[in-house]
CSV table of C-alpha atoms in Angstrom, one decimal:
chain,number,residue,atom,x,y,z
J,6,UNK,CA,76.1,84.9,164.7
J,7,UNK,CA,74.5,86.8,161.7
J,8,UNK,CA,71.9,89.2,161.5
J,9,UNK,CA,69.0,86.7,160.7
J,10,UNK,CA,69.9,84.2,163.7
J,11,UNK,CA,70.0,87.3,166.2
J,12,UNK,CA,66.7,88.6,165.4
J,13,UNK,CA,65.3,84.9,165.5
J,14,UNK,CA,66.5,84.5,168.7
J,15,UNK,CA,65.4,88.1,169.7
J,16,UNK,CA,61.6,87.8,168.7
J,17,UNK,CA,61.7,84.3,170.5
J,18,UNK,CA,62.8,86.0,173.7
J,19,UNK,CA,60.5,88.4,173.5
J,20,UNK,CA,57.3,86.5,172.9
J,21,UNK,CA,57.7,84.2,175.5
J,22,UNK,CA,58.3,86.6,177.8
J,23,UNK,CA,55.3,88.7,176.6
J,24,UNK,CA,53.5,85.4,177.1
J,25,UNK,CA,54.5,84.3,180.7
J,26,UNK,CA,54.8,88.0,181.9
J,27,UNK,CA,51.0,87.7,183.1
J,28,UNK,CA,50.6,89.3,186.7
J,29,UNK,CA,52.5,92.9,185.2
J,30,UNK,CA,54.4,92.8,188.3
J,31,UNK,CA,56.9,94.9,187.2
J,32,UNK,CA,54.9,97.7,185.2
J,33,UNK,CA,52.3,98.0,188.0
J,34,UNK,CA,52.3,101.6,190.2
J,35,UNK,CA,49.6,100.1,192.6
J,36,UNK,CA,48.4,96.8,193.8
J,37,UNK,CA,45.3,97.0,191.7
J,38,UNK,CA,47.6,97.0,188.3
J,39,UNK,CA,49.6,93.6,189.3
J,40,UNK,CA,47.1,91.1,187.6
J,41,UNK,CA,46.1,93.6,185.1
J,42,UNK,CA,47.1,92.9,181.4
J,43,UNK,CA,47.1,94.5,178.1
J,44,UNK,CA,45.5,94.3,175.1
J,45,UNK,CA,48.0,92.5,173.5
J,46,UNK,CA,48.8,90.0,176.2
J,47,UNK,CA,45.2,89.1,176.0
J,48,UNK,CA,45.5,88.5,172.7
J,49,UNK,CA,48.4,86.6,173.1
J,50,UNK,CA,47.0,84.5,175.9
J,51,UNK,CA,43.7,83.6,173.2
J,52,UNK,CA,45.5,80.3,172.9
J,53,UNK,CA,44.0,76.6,172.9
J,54,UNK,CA,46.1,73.5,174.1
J,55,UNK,CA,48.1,71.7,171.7
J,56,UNK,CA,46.0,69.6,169.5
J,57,UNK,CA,46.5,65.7,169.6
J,58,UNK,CA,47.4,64.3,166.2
J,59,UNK,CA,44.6,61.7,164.8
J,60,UNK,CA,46.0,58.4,165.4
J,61,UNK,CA,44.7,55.8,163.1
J,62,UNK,CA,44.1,52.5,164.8
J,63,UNK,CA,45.8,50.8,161.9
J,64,UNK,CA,49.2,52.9,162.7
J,65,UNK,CA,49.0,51.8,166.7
J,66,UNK,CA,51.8,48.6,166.4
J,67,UNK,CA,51.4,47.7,170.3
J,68,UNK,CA,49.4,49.2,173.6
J,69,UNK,CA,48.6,48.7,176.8
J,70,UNK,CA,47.0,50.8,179.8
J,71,UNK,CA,47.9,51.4,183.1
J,72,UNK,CA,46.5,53.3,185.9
J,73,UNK,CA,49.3,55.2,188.2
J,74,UNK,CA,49.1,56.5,191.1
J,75,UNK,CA,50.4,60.2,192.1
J,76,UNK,CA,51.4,60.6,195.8
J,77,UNK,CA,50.9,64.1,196.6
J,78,UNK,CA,53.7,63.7,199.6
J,79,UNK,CA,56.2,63.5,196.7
J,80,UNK,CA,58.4,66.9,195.9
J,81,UNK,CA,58.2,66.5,192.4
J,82,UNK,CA,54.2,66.3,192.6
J,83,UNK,CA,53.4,69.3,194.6
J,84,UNK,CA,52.6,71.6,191.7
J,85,UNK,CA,49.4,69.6,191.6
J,86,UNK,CA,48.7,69.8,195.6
J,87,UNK,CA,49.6,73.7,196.4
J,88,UNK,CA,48.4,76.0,197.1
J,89,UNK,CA,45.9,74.9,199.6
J,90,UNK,CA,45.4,78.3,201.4
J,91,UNK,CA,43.9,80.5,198.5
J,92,UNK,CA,43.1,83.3,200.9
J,93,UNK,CA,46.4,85.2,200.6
J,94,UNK,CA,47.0,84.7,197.2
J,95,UNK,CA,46.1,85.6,193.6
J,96,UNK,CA,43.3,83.8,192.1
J,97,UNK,CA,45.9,83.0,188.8
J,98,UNK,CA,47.3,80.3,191.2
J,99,UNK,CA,45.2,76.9,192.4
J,100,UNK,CA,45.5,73.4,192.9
J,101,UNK,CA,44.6,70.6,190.4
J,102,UNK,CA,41.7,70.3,192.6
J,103,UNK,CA,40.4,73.8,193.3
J,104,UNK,CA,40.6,73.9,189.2
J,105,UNK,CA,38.3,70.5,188.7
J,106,UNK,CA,35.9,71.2,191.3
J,107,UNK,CA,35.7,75.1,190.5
J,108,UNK,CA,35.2,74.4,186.4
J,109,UNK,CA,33.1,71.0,187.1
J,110,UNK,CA,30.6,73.6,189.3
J,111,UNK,CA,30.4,76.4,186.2
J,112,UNK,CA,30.0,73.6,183.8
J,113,UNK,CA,33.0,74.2,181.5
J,114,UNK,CA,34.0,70.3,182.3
J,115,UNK,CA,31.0,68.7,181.6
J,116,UNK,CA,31.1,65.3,182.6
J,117,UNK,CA,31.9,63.7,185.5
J,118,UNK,CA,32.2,59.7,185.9
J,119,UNK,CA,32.4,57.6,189.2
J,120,UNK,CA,35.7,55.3,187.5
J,121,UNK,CA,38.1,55.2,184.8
J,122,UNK,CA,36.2,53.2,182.3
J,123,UNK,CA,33.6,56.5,182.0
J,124,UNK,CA,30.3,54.0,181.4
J,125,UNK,CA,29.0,55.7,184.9
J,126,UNK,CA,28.5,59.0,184.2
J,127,UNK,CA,27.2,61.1,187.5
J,128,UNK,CA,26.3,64.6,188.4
J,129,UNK,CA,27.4,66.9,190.9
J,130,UNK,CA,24.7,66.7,193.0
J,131,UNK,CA,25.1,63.1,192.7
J,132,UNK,CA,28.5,63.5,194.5
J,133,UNK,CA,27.7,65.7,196.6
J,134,UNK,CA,27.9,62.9,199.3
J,135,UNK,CA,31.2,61.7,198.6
J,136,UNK,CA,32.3,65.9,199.2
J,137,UNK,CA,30.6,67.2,201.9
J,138,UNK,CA,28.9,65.8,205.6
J,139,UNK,CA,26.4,67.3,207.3
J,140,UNK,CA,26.3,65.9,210.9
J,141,UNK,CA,23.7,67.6,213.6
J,142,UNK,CA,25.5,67.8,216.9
J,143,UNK,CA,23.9,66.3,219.9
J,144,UNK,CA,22.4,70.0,221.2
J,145,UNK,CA,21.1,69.8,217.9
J,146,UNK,CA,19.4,66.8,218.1
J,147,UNK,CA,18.3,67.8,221.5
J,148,UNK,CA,16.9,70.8,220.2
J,149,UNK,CA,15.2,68.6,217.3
J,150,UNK,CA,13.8,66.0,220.5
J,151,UNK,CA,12.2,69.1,222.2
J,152,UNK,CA,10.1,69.9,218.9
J,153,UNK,CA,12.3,73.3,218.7
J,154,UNK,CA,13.6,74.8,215.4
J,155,UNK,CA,17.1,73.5,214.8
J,156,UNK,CA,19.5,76.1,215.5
J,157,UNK,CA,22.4,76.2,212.2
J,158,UNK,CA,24.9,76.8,215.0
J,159,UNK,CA,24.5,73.2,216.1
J,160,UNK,CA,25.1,71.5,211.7
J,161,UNK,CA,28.7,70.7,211.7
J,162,UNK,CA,29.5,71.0,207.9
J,163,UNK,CA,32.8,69.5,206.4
J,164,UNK,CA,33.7,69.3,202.9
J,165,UNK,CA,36.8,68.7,201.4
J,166,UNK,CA,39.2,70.8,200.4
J,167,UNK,CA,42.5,70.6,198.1
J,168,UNK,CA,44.4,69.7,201.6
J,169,UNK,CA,42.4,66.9,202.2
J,170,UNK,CA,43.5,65.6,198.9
J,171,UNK,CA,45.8,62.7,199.2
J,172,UNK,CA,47.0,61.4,195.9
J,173,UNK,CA,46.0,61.3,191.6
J,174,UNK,CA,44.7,58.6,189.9
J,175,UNK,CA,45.2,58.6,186.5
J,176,UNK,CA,45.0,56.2,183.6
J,177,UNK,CA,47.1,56.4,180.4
J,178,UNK,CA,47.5,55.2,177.2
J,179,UNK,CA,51.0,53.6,176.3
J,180,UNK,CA,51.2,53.1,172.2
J,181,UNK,CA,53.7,52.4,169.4
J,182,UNK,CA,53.0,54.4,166.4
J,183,UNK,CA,54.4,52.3,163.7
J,184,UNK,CA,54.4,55.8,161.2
J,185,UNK,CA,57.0,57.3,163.6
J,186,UNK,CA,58.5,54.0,165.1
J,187,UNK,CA,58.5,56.0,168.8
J,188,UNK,CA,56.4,54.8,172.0
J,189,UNK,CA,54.0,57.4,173.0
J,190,UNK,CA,51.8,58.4,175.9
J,191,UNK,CA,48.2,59.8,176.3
J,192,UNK,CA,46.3,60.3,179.7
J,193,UNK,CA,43.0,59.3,179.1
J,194,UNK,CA,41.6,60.3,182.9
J,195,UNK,CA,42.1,61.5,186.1
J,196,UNK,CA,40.5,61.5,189.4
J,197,UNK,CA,41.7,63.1,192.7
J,198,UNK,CA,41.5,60.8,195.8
J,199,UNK,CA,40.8,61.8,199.5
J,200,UNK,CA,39.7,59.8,202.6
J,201,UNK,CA,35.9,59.3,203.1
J,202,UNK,CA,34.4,62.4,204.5
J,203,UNK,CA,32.8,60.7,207.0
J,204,UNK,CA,35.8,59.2,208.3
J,205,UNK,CA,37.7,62.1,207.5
J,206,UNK,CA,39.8,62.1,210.7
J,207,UNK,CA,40.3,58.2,210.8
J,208,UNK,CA,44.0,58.0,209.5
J,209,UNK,CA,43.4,54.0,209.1
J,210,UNK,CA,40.8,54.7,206.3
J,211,UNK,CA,41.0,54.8,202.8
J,212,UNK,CA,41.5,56.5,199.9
J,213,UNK,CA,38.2,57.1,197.7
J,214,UNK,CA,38.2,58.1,193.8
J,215,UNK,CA,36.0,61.2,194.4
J,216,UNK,CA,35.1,61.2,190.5
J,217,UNK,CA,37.2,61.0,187.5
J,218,UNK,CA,37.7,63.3,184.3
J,219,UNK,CA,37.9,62.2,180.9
J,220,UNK,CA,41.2,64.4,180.1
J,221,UNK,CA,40.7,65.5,176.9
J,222,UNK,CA,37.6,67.3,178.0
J,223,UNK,CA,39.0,69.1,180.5
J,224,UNK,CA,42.4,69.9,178.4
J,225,UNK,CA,40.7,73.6,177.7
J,226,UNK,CA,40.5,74.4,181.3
J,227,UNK,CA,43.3,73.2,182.6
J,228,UNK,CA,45.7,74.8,180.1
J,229,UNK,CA,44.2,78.1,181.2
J,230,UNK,CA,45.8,78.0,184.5
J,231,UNK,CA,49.2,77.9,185.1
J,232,UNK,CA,51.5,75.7,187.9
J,233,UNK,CA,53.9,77.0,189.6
J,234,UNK,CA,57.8,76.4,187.9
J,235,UNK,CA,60.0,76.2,191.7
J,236,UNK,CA,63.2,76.4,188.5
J,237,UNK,CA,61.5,79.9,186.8
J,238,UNK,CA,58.4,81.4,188.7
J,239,UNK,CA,58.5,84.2,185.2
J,240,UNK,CA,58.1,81.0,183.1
J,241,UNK,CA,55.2,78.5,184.6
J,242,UNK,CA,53.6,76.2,182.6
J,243,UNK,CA,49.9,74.9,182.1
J,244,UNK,CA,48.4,72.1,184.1
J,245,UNK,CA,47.8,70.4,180.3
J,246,UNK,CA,51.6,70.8,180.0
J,247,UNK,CA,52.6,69.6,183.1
J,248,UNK,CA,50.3,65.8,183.0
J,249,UNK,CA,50.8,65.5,179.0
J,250,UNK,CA,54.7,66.1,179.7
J,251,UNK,CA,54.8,63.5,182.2
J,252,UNK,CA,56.0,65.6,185.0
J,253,UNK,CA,55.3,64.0,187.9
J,254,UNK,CA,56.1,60.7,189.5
J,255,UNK,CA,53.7,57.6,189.4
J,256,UNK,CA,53.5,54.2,190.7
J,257,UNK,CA,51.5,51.9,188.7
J,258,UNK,CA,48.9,50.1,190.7
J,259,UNK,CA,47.2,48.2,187.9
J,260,UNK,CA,47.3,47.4,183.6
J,261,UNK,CA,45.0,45.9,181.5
J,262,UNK,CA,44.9,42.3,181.9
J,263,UNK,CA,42.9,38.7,181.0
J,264,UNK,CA,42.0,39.2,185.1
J,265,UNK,CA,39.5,41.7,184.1
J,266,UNK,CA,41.9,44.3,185.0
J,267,UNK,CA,43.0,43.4,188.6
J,268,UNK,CA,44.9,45.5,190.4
J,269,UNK,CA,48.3,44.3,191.8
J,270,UNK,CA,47.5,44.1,195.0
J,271,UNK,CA,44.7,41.1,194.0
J,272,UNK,CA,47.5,38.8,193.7
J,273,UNK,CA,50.0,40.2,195.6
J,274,UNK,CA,48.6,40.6,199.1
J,275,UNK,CA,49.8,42.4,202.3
J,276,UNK,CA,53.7,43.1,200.6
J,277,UNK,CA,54.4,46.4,199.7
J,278,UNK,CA,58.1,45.5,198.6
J,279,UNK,CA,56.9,43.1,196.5
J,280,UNK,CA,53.9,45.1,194.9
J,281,UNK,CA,56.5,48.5,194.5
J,282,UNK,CA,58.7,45.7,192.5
J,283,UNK,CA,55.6,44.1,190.2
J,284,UNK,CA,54.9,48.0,189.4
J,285,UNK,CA,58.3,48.6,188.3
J,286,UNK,CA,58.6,45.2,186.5
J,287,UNK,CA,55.2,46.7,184.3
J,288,UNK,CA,57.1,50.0,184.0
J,289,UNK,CA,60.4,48.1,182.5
J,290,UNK,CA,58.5,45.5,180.2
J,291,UNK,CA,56.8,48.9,178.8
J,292,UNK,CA,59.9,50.7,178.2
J,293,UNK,CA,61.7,47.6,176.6
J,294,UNK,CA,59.0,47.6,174.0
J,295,UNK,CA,60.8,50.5,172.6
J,296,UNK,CA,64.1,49.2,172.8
J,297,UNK,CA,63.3,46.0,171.4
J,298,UNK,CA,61.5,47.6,168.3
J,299,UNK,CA,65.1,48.9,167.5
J,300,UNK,CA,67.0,45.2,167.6
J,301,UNK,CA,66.9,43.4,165.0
């Protein structure tokens, strides 16, 4: 190895651990130091997500969409689910859904929608309904009967929380660019899913988009906090890194069709053999576009 390849390889190892080495774990002499960081790291960490390339609709050869689900009972997507108990733990670690919320509440993620086609654009407030339950228990309401001020020990409150979140939707963007002769992926939104609150103990009920995010306007906030690498925990990677990577595991639930879009449980009803086999037949037909491009 000569000189030059050394000291690539050197400078390499040193800037990525510079830029991975956030909590100063190892340089700290009391608690208070651990999530402190230097000058230079800060400057360091003064990134912005990698930029998409402009695609022009002219170079697309083929596409098609397709909405996934993400089962957050999976191993491989549990990065997105934990931690659920922030209490004992830095704030530099969250869930996907402590991040949305959290940024959607400040105002860095400015729109909200209430599905994946983003024409219905709502507020927080507006959703507050689909987040939180307010219920008066019956000494409340006994209280209320006897014309007496309603005591707030008698307001059961529920809202959810990253544990009460169940699964991902998200909706991508399969193309062919024709410049590069590759197939390509682009998440176009997301949307955390969670049983209604109000039924919120009812294990028969189901799953409700809570609201979705156009991704590329979150992409800022989400590649400021890091998931958690169970392979490296000095090396984790951004939440924009981990969904534009693909690294999680997805069944697909529904493409764009002449149906208006139906899902595959529309026409195949009440078989989840045969709806798990449909998915992976629109998973294979997607990834033979590729292959085929190649035969001639």
């Amino acid at each position: 190895m000569d000189l030059k390849s050394f000291l690539i390889i050197l400078l390499t190892t040193l800037v990525t651990s510079s830029g991975f080495a956030q909590t100063n774990l190892l340089n700290a002499r009391t608690p208070d130091e651990i999530n402190m960081r230097t000058e230079a790291q800060i400057a360091y960490d003064n990134d912005t997500p990698l930029p998409y390339g402009y695609i022009d609709q002219r170079d697309v050869l083929w596409s098609k969409s397709v909405w996934e689900r993400v089962d957050l009972n999976e191993r491989m997507n549990f990065p997105l689910y934990f931690p659920i108990d922030t209490m004992n733990i830095g704030p530099e670690r969250r869930s996907l859904y402590d991040i949305l919320l959290t940024n959607i509440k400040n105002g860095r993620i400015p729109n909200i929608y209430a599905d994946s086609y983003f024409n219905d654009k709502r507020t927080l407030d507006e959703i507050q309904a689909t987040l939180r339950r307010v219920d008066t228990t019956d000494l409340g309401i006994q209280q209320l009967n006897a014309g007496l001020p309603l005591d707030p020990q008698y307001v059961d409150i529920r809202e959810l929380s990253a544990a009460d979140i169940q699964e991902y939707r998200v909706r991508g963007y399969w193309y062919i660019d024709k410049r590069l002769g590759e197939l390509k992926y682009r998440i176009i939104g997301i949307a955390p899913c969670a049983r209604d609150v109000n039924f919120i103990d009812d294990e028969d009920s189901v799953l409700v988009e809570l609201f979705w995010v156009f991704f590329p306007e979150a992409r800022e906030v989400l590649h400021e906090y890091k998931a958690f690498n169970r392979h490296n925990t000095s090396m984790p990677f951004s939440f924009d890194h981990l969904l534009n990577s693909r690294r999680f595991s997805g069944v697909i639930y529904k493409e764009d069709n002449e149906y208006g879009d139906r899902e595959i449980r529309d026409y195949i009803n009440d078989n989840s053999l045969m709806q798990l086999l449909e998915s992976n037949r629109i998973r294979e037909t997607i990834r033979n576009i590729e292959i085929d491009l190649w035969n001639y």
